[in-house]
Structure formats: C-alpha cells, structure tokens
Coordinates of C-alpha atoms in Angstrom, one line a residue:
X1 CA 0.0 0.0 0.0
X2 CA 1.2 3.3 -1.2
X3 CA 1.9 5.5 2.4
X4 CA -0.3 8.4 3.2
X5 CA 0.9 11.8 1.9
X6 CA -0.1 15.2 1.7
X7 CA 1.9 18.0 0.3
X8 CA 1.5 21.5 1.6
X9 CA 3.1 24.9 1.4
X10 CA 2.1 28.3 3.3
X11 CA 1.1 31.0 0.2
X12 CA 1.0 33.8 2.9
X13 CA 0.8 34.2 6.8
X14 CA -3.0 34.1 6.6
X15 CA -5.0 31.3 5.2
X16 CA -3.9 30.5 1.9
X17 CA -2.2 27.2 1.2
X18 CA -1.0 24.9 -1.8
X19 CA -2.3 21.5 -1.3
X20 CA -1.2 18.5 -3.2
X21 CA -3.3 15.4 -2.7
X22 CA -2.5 12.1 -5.1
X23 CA -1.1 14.4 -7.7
X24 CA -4.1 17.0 -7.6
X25 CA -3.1 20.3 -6.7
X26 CA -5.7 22.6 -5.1
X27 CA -5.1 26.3 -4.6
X28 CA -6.7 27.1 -1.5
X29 CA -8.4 30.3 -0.3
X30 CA -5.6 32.6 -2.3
X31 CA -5.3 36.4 -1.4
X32 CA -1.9 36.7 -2.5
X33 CA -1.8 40.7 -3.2
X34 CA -4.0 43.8 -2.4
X35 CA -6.0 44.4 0.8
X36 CA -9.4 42.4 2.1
X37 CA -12.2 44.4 3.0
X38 CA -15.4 43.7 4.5
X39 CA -18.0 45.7 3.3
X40 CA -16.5 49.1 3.1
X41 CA -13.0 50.1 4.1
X42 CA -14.1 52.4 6.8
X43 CA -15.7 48.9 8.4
X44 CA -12.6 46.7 7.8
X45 CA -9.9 46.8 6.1
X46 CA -6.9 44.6 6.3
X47 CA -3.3 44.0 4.5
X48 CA -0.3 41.2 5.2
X49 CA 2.2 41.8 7.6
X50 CA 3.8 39.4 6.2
X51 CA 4.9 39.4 2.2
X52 CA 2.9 36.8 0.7
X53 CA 4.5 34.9 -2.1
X54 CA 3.6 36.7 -5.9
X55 CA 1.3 34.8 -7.9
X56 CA 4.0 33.9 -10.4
X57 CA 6.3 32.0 -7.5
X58 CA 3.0 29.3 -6.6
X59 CA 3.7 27.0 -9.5
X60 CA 1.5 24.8 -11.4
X61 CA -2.3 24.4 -9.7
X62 CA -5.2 22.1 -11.1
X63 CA -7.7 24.0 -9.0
X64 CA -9.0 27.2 -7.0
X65 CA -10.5 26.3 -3.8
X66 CA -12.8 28.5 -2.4
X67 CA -14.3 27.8 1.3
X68 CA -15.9 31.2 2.5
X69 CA -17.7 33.9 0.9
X70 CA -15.2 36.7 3.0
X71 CA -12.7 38.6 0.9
X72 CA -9.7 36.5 3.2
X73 CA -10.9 33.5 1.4
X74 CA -12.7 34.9 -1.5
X75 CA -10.5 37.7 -3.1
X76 CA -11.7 38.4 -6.6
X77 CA -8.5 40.3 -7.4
X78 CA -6.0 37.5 -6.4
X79 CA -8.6 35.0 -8.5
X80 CA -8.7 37.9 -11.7
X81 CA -4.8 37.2 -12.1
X82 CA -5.1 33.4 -12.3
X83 CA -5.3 31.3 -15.2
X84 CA -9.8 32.0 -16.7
X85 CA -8.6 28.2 -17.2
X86 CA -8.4 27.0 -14.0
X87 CA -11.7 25.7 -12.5
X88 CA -13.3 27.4 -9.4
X89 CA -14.6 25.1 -6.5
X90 CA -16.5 27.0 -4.2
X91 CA -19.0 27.1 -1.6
X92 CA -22.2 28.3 -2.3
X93 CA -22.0 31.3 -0.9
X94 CA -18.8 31.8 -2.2
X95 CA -19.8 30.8 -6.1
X96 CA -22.8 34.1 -6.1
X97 CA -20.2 36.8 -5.0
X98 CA -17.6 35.0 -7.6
X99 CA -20.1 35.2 -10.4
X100 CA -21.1 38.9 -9.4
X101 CA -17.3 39.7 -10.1
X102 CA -16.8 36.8 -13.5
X103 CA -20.6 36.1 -14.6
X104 CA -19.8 33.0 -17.1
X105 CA -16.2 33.6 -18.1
X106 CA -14.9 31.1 -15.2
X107 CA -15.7 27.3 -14.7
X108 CA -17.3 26.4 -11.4
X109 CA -18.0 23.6 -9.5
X110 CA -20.1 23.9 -6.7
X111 CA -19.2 22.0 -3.4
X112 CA -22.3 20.5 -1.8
X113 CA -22.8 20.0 2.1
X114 CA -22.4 17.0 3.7
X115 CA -25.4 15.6 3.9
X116 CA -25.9 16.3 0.4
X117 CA -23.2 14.1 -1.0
X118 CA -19.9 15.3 -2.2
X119 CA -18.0 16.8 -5.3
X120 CA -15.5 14.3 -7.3
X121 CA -12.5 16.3 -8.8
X122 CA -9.6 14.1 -9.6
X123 CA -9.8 11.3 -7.0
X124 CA -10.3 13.4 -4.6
X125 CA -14.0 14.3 -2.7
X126 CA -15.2 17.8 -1.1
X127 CA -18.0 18.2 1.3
X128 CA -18.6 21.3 3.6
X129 CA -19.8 21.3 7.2
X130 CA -22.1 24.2 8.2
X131 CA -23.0 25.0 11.2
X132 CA -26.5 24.7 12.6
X133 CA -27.3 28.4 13.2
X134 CA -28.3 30.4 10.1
X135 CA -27.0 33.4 11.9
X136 CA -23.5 32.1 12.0
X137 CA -21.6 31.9 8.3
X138 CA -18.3 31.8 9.6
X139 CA -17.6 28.6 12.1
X140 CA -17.8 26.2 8.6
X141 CA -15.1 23.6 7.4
X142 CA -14.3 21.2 4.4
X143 CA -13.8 18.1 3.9
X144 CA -11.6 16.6 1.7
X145 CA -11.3 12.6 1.3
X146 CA -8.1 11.6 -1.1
X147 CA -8.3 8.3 -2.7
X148 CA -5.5 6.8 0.3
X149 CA -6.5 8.2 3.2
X150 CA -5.0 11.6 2.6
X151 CA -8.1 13.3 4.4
X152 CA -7.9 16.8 5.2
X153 CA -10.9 18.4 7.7
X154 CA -9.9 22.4 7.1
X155 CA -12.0 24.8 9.5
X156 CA -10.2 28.1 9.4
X157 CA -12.4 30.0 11.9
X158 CA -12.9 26.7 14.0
X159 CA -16.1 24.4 14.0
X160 CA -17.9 23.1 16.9
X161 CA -19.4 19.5 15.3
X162 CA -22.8 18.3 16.5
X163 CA -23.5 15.0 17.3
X164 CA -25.1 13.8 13.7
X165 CA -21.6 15.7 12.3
X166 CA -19.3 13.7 14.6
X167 CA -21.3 10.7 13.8
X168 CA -20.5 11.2 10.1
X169 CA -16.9 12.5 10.5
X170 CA -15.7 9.7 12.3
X171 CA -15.6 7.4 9.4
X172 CA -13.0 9.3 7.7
X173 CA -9.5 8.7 9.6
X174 CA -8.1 12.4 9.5
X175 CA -4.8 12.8 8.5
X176 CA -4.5 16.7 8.5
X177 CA -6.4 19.0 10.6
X178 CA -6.0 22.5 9.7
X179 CA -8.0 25.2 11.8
X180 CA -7.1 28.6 13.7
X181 CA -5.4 28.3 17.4
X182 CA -6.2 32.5 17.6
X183 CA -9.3 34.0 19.1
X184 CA -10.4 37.2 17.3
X185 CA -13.5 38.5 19.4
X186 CA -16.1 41.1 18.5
X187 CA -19.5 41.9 19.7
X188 CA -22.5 39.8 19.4
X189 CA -24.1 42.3 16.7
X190 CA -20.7 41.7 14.4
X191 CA -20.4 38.2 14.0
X192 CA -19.2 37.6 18.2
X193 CA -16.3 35.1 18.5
X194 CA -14.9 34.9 14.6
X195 CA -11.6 32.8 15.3
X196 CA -12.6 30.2 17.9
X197 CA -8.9 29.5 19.4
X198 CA -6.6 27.1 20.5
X199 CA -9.0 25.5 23.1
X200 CA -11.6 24.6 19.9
X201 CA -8.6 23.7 18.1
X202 CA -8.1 21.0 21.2
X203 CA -11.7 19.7 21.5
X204 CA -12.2 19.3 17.7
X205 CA -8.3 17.4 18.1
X206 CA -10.0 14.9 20.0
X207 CA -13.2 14.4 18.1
X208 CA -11.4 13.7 14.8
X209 CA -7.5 12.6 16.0
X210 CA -5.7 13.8 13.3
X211 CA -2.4 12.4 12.6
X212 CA -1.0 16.5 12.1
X213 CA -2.2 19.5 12.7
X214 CA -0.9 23.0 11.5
X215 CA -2.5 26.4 12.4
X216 CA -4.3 29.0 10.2
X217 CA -6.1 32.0 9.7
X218 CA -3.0 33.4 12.9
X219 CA -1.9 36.2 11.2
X220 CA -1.6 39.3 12.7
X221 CA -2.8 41.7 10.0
X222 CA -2.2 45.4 9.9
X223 CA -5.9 46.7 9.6
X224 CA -7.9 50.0 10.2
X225 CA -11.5 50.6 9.9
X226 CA -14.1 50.1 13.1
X227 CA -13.7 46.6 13.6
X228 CA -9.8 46.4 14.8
X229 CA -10.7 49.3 17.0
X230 CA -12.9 47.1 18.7
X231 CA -11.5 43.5 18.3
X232 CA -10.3 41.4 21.1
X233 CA -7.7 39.1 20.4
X234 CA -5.0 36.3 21.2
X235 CA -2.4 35.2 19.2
X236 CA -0.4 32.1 20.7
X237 CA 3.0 31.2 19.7
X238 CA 3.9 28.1 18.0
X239 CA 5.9 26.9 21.1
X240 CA 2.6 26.9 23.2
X241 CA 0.5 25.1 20.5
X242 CA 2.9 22.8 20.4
X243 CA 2.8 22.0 24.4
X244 CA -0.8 21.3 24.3
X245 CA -0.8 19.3 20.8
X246 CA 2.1 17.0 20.5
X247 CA 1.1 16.4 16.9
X248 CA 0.9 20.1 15.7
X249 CA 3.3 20.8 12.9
X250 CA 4.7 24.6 13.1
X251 CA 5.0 25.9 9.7
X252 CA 5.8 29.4 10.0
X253 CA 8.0 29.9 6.8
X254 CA 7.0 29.3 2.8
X255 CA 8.7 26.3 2.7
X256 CA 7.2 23.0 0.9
X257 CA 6.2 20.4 3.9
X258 CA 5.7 16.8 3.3
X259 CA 2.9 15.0 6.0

C-alpha cells in the first residue's frame, strides 16, 4: 500500500495554502496581493504583515479552492490574475459573490454540504460542514477525502461539530487537521467570537485525532476601519501550541512540507 501523503506549502501568513493530494493540486483560499475588505473600508480593512509569495512563484495548480464567501478566502483580485482556465470550487456562498465579479467567463463547481453528498474532482471528494445556526456563516469547514487516506478536515475560523456531524466524521481517519489556534472577538451584533482558538482547536483534536495539525487563519494583520478598534484578540505562539498538541506541525516559513 502506497503511504499516506499530503503536500502542503504556506502562500501567505494568513490562510492560503498549496495543497497537493495524489497528484491533484488545489489552490486554496488565495489572497496573495491587495487588501481584504469587508463591506466598506471604513468597516474593515486589512493587508499582510507578512509578504505573501507573488502569484508567479506558486507554480502549477489544477484548481481554485474556495471555502468562505469573506474577501480573506474569497479575493476576486488574487482569482482575476489566475489562469480564466483554472476551474473554481467553491461554496455556495462563495460561487454568487464569484459570479457577481466573473458572470460565465470562469468554470465552477459547486461543493455541496455533507449531507448532500460530495463533489468528485480528480480522485479526490469535497464536502462542507455548516453550522446549525443560520445566523452564523463563519464557524464552517471542508472536507476533503483523497483516494488513500490523505483526508484533510480544514475549518479556518474553528467548528464546533454536532452529534449527527461527529457521527458522520468519524468514518473518515483524518490525517491533517488545519483550523485557527487565535481567538479574534467582536460583539455579538458583528459576528461575536470569529476565530474560535486554540481550546476549539483541542476539543475538535479529539473528536477527529488527526495524525498532524498545522494552524491558520493566525496572522496578525495590519488593519484600520471600526472593527480592529474594537476587536479582542489572542495570538499564541507556535511553542505553546505545540505544548498542548504533541502532533501540531509549526510551519511558520514558505517552505514546501511533506505530511
């Protein structure tokens, strides 16, 4: 039997990641240059610390992945200077604001929620996990099943499973966990808790004992606009993930990382 493998390398100090499953290489959530704003600027807007790498330096990529509708995961100007070739998966949410920005000049394939089934793309399956509440967008993951047990369960903003999920997520084996260890708080009437935080990232560890985990979504962005004003947040190092998850994998640099 061929050993389990997953390829991964950071894209920037946010949430965007190359991911090479079985020879399939997604592009996931890319904002690679600009700023992300929410709504308006004077509301939020936000730019990397950090240089992420240029669009030119990611290589060869078989496919956008697009998990959240917010302009961290869904920026239109990072996607505008990609290959029109490249096929878009994307949420549903995701997919409308995409086609506001592309109408019919890009190719996309929509990624259905779990109970719904899941989307085929090269051996590999995708299925999202929403929460219960309609009021809550952000606390969603994905799925995604490789044909050897390369399974991936990515929740940038952290998930809280309910028992039916848990039920159903316990068949995959997970092999990479990738979720947020930082808590970013606002007010109820903004969204509340956004980034869930290390102790999520613990209990969700022991519902789906991964083989790895690696942080996301931990960047600490230069922003302006009302919301950083108001935000509340904690940003733990990699030395004090690591003493509560003896499996977490630091990857803190743009290096290639084999798991």
């Amino acid at each position: 039997m061929r050993q389990t493998m997953i390829t991964l390398q950071r894209l920037n100090h946010d949430t965007s990641w190359k991911i090479a499953i079985n020879n399939c290489r997604l592009l996931l959530d890319p904002w690679l240059h600009g700023t992300e704003i929410d709504g308006f600027s004077w509301f939020n807007e936000q730019w990397h610390r950090v240089p992420p790498l240029g669009v030119e330096e990611i290589g060869e990529v078989d496919y956008i992945v697009v998990s959240q509708p917010f302009s961290d995961h869904c920026h239109e100007e990072t996607i505008e200077v990609l290959s029109p070739d490249l096929p878009i998966v994307a949420v549903a949410a995701a997919r409308k604001r995409l086609e506001k920005t592309f109408g019919q000049s890009r190719q996309f394939l929509d990624i259905p929620a779990a109970k719904d089934g899941f989307l085929e793309i090269a051996e590999l399956r995708l299925a999202q996990f929403n929460t219960p509440s309609l009021l809550d967008q952000v606390h969603n993951a994905l799925l995604i099943l490789g044909p050897d047990g390369e399974n991936i369960f990515y929740a940038p903003h952290g998930f809280v499973p309910n028992a039916q999920q848990i039920s159903f997520l316990q068949q995959f084996p997970i092999h990479l966990l990738i979720t947020t260890a930082s808590e970013y708080h606002l007010p109820f009437f903004l969204g509340g808790t956004v980034n869930l935080g290390m102790r999520s990232m613990q209990k969700l560890a022991q519902i789906l004992q991964p083989k790895h985990i690696i942080s996301t979504h931990d960047e600490q962005k230069h922003a302006k606009g009302l919301v950083p004003r108001i935000a509340r947040t904690f940003y733990p190092s990699a030395a004090m993930v690591k003493e509560k998850l003896g499996n977490y994998v630091a990857v803190e640099d743009y290096r290639v990382v084999e798991l």
